[in-house]
XYZ file of C-alpha atoms in Angstrom:
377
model
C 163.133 46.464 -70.630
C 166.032 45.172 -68.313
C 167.599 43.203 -71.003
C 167.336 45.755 -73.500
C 169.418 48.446 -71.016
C 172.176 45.950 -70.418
C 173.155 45.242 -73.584
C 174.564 49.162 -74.353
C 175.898 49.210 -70.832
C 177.834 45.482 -71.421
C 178.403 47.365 -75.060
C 180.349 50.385 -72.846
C 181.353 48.150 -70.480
C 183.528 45.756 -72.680
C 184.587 48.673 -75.192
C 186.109 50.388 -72.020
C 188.172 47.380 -71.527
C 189.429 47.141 -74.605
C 190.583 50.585 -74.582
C 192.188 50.007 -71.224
C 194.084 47.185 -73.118
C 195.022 48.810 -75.875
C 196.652 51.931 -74.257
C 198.280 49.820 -71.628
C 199.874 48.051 -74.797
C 201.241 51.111 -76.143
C 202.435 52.178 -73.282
C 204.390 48.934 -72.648
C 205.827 49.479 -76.383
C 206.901 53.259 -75.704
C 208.617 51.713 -72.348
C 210.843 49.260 -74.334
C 211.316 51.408 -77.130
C 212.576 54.742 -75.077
C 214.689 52.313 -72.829
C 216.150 50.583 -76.636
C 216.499 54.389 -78.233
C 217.996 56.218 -75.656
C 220.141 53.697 -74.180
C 223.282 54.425 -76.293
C 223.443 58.052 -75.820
C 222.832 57.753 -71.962
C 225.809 55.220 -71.489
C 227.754 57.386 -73.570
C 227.640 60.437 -70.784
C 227.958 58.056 -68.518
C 224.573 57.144 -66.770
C 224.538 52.962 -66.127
C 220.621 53.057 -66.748
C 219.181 55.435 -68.957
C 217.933 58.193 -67.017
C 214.988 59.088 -70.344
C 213.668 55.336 -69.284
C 213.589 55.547 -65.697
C 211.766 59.330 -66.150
C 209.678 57.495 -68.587
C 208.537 54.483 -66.215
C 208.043 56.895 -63.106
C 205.306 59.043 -65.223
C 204.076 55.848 -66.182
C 203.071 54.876 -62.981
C 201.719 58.250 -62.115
C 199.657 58.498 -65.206
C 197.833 54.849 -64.377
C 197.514 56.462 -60.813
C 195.628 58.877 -62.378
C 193.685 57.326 -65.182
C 192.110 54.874 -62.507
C 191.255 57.771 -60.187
C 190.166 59.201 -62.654
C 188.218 56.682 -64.027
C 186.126 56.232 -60.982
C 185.009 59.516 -60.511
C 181.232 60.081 -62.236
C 181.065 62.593 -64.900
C 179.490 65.220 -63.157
C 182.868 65.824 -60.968
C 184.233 66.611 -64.455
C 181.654 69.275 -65.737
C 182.140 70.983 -62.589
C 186.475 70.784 -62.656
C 186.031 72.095 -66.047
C 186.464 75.745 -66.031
C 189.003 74.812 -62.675
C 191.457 72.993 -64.864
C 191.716 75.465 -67.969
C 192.140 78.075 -65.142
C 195.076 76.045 -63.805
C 196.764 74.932 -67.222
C 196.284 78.720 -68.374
C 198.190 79.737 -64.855
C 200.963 77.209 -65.359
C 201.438 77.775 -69.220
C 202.334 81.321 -68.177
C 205.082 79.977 -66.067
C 206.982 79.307 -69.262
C 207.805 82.888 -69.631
C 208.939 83.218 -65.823
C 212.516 81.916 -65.081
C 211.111 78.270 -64.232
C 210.245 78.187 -68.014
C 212.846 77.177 -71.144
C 213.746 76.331 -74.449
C 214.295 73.838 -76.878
C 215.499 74.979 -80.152
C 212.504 77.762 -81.268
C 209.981 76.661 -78.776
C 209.700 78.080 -75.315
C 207.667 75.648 -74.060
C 208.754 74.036 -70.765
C 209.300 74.313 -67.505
C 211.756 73.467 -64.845
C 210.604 72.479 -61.360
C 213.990 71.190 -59.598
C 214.911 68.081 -61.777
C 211.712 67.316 -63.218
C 210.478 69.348 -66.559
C 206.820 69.734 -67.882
C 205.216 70.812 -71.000
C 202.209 72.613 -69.965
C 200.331 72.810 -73.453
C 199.897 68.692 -72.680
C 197.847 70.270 -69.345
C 195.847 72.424 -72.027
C 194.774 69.818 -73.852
C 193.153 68.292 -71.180
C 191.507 70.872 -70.077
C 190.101 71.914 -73.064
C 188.552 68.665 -73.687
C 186.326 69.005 -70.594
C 185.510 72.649 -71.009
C 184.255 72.259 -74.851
C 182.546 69.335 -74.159
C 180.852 71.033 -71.211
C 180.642 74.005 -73.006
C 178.601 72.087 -76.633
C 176.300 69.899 -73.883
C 174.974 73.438 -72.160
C 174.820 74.870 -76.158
C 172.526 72.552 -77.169
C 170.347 71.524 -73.925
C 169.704 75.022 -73.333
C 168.636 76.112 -77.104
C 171.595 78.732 -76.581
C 172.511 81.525 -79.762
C 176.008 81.179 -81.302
C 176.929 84.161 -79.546
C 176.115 82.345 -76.229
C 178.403 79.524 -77.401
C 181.719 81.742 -79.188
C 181.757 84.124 -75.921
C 182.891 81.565 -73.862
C 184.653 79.712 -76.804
C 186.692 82.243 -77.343
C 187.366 83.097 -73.527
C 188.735 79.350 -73.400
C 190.788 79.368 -76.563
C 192.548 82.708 -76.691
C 194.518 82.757 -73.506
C 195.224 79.217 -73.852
C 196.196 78.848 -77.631
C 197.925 82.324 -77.848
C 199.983 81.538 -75.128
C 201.199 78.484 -76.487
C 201.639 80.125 -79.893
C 203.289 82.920 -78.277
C 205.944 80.104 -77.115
C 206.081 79.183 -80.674
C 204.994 75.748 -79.857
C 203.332 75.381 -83.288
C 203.177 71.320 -83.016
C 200.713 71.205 -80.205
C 199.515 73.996 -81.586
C 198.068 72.339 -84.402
C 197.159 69.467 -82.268
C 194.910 71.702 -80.236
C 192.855 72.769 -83.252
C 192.535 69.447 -84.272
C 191.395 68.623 -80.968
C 188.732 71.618 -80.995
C 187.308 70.568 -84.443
C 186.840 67.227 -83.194
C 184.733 68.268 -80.017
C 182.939 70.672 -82.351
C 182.200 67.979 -85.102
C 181.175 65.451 -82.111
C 179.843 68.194 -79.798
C 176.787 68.869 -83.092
C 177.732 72.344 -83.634
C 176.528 73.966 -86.777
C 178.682 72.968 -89.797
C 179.105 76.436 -91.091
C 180.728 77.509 -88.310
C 182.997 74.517 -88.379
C 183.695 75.026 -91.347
C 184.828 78.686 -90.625
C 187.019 77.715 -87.850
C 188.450 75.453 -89.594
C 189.560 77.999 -92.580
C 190.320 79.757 -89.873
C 192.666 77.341 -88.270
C 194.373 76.470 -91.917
C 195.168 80.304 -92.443
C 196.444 80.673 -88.297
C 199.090 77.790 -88.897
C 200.095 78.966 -92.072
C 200.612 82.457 -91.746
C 202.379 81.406 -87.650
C 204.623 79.084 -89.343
C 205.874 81.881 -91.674
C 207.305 83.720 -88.928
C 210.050 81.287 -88.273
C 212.855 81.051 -90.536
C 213.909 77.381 -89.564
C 209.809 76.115 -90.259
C 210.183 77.908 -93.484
C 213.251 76.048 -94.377
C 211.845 72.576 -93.326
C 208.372 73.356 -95.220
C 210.969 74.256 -98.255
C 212.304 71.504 -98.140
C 209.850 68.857 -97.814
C 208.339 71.307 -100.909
C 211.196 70.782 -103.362
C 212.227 67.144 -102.118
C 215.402 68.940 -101.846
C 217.498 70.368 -99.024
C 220.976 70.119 -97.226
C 221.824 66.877 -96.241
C 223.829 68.539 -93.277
C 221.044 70.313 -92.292
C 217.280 70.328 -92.969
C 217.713 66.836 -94.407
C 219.636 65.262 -91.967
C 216.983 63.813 -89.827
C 214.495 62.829 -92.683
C 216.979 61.247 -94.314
C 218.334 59.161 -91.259
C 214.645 58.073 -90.180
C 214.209 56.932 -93.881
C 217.721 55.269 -93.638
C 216.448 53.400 -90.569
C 212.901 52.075 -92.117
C 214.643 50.705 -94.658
C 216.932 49.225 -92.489
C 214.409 47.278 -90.604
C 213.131 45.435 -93.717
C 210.069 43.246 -92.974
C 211.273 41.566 -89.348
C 213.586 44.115 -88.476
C 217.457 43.880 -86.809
C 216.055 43.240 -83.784
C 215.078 45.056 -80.065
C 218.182 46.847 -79.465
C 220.197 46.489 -82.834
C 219.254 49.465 -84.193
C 221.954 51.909 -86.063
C 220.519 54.916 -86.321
C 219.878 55.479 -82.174
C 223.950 55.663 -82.631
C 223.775 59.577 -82.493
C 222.482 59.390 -86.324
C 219.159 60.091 -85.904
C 218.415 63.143 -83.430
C 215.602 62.852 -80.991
C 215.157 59.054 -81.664
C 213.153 58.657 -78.028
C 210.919 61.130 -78.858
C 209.350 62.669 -82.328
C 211.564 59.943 -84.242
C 210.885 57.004 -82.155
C 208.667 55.278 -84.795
C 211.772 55.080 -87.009
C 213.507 53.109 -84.502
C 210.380 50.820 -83.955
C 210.521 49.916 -87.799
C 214.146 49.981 -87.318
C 214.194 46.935 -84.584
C 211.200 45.597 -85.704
C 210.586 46.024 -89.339
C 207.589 46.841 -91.163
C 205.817 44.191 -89.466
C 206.052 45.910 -86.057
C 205.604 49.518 -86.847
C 202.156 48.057 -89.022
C 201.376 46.564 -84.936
C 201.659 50.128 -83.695
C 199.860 51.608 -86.280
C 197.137 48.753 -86.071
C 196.638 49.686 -82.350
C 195.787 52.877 -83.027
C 193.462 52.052 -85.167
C 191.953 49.776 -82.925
C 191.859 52.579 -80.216
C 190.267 55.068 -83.049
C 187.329 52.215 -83.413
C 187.198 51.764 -80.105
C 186.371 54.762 -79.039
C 184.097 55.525 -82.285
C 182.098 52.473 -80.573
C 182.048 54.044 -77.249
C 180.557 56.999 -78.825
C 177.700 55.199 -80.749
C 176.724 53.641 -78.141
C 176.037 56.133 -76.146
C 173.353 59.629 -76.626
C 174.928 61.614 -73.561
C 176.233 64.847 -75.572
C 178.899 65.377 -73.062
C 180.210 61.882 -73.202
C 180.161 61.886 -76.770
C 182.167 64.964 -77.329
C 184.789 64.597 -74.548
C 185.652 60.871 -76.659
C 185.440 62.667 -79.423
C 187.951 65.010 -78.709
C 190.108 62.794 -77.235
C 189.466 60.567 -80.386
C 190.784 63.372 -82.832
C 193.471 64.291 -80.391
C 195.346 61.168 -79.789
C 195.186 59.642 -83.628
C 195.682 63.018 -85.405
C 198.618 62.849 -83.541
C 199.575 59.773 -84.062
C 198.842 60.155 -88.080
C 201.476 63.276 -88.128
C 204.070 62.183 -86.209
C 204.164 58.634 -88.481
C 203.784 60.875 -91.705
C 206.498 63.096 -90.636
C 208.841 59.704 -90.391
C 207.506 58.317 -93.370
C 208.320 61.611 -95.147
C 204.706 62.589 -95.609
C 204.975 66.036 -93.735
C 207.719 68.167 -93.091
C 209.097 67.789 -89.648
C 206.694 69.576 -86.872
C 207.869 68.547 -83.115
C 205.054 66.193 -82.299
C 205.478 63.394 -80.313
C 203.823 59.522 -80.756
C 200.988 59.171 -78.096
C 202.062 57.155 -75.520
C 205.143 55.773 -76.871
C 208.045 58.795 -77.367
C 210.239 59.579 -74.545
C 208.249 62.570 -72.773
C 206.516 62.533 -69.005
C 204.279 65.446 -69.487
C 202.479 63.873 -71.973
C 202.893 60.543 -71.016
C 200.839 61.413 -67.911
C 198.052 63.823 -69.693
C 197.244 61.189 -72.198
C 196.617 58.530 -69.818
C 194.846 61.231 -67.818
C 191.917 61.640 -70.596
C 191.843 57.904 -71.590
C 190.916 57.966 -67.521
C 188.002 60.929 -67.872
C 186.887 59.001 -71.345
C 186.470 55.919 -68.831
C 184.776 58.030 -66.338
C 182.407 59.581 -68.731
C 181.781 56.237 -70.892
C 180.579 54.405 -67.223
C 178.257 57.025 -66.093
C 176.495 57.217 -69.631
C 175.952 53.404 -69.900
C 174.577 53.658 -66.059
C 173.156 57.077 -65.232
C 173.047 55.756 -61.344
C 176.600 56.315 -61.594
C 176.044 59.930 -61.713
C 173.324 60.227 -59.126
């Protein structure tokens, strides 16, 4: 009986490692790349080191701070934050539309706390994680109706989603309903209502989306494959210009063209251009190969493993960080029209720098104290 409940603990145990590995190793890419991208631009005003990559290594450090604190603590600290940390993110998403808060292009999305800036939807996400995974575990361990589970559903999702939508933030928008079909779809919930929410979700983006004139121009013209090159199709066509550039080995770390004030916001939602810029197709097929190696490792954390909670909190975090990574890549591949969302990990961006290594940390937590229920005593 011993042997047979170490092996799915040394399963958890060596799966957790890898994914330590594996975002550690994305990390270090988005560290060299938003140091190589944003370099030009920040000598050019005149900072000696570029301020994007110091701002970038600082929440670095914080975020490993708190993915191994938060790694440590047992799951049941988690289940009991839950409710807590929507509270909080809800609370500080507001502060967008206070003074501290401001804008980039459409979006009213950030705030301003002296010199440092945050995007509180990235707090959201977190937090939503935890509270639907809490939220599916009680649903189904306690027989509950479906009005049991939408009341509090709902209480979670409307404050939090309609105030990011009312910032017109629809990029993490759509990241957030990805993220709450995943925890339903790994959380068991009944595939009708799925189903409906995701109809649901399809219909919200579109008819959101409509409302700004500038989304409707870039959905227009990724439609007709044909827009202003001065406008709309300025930075699709530069991040195409730079893929091709790279060729199979790429120019080279550094060498790239296209950081040269051609391509706008090559740190951050563009950044993957500039990786197969430098590095060619054979590097940007690295960073799409470790996310694909994070997606099975965490599909492996979750079959090994029957605790409901654990399974949907990787599950969401699963759909979260590759959904995003699949739509920023498209968007630079010219797959999807240009939506705002950053690479995981890698683009130029604290906030989420230090939310994503935050929930690789509670997936750690959570995948430890359901390969060794001891840890949760």
């Amino acid at each position: 009986m011993r042997i047979l409940l170490s092996k799915p603990r040394s399963l958890v145990t060596n799966r957790s490692a890898q994914l330590l590995a594996v975002t550690m190793a994305l990390v270090f890419i988005g560290l060299v790349m938003v140091l190589s991208s944003s370099a030009v631009e920040e000598f050019a005003i005149g900072n000696s080191v570029s301020s994007k990559f110091i701002t970038q290594t600082v929440s670095a450090i914080i975020g490993i701070v708190a993915m191994i604190v938060a790694a440590s603590m047992p799951a049941r600290i988690w289940q009991r934050l839950a409710w807590p940390m929507l509270v909080l993110a809800v609370i500080v998403q507001l502060l967008v539309f206070t003074p501290l808060g401001y804008s980039v292009g459409e979006n009213r999305a950030w705030i301003r706390l002296g010199g440092f800036s945050f995007q509180p939807a990235e707090l959201v996400k977190v937090a939503l994680v935890v509270v639907l995974a809490k939220q599916f575990e009680m649903h189904r361990r306690l027989e509950r109706s479906a009005r049991q589970l939408f009341v509090p559903l709902a209480v979670a999702l409307v404050p939090s989603v309609g105030l990011v939508l009312l910032g017109k933030d629809l990029g993490s928008v759509l990241v957030i309903g990805a993220l709450v079909l995943g925890a339903m779809w790994f959380g068991e919930v009944n595939w009708k209502y799925i189903g409906a929410c995701l109809v649901a979700a399809a219909v919200g983006a579109v008819a959101v989306a409509l409302t700004s004139p500038l989304r409707v121009a870039r959905m227009l013209c990724f439609i007709n494959q044909s827009c202003d090159y001065e406008t709309d199709g300025w930075q699709p066509t530069h991040a195409m210009y730079a893929l091709a550039a790279g060729g199979l080995t790429g120019r080279g770390l550094g060498m790239s063209r296209a950081k040269w004030s051609w391509l706008p916001a090559a740190d951050n939602d563009f950044i993957f251009a500039i990786i197969g810029e430098e590095y060619g197709f054979l590097g940007a097929s690295v960073v799409i190969g470790l996310f694909v190696v994070l997606a099975l490792v965490l599909l492996g954390i979750i079959n090994s493993t029957k605790d409901r909670f654990a399974r949907t909190v990787c599950g969401a975090v699963l759909v979260w960080l590759v959904f995003q990574a699949f739509v920023n890549i498209a968007v630079v591949l010219g797959l999807l029209p240009i939506l705002g969302v950053p690479l995981p990990f890698v683009s130029s961006g604290g906030s989420a720098l230090m939310t994503t290594l935050l929930a690789v940390g509670i997936v750690l937590s959570v995948a430890k104290t359901a390969a060794d229920p001891k840890e949760d005593a």
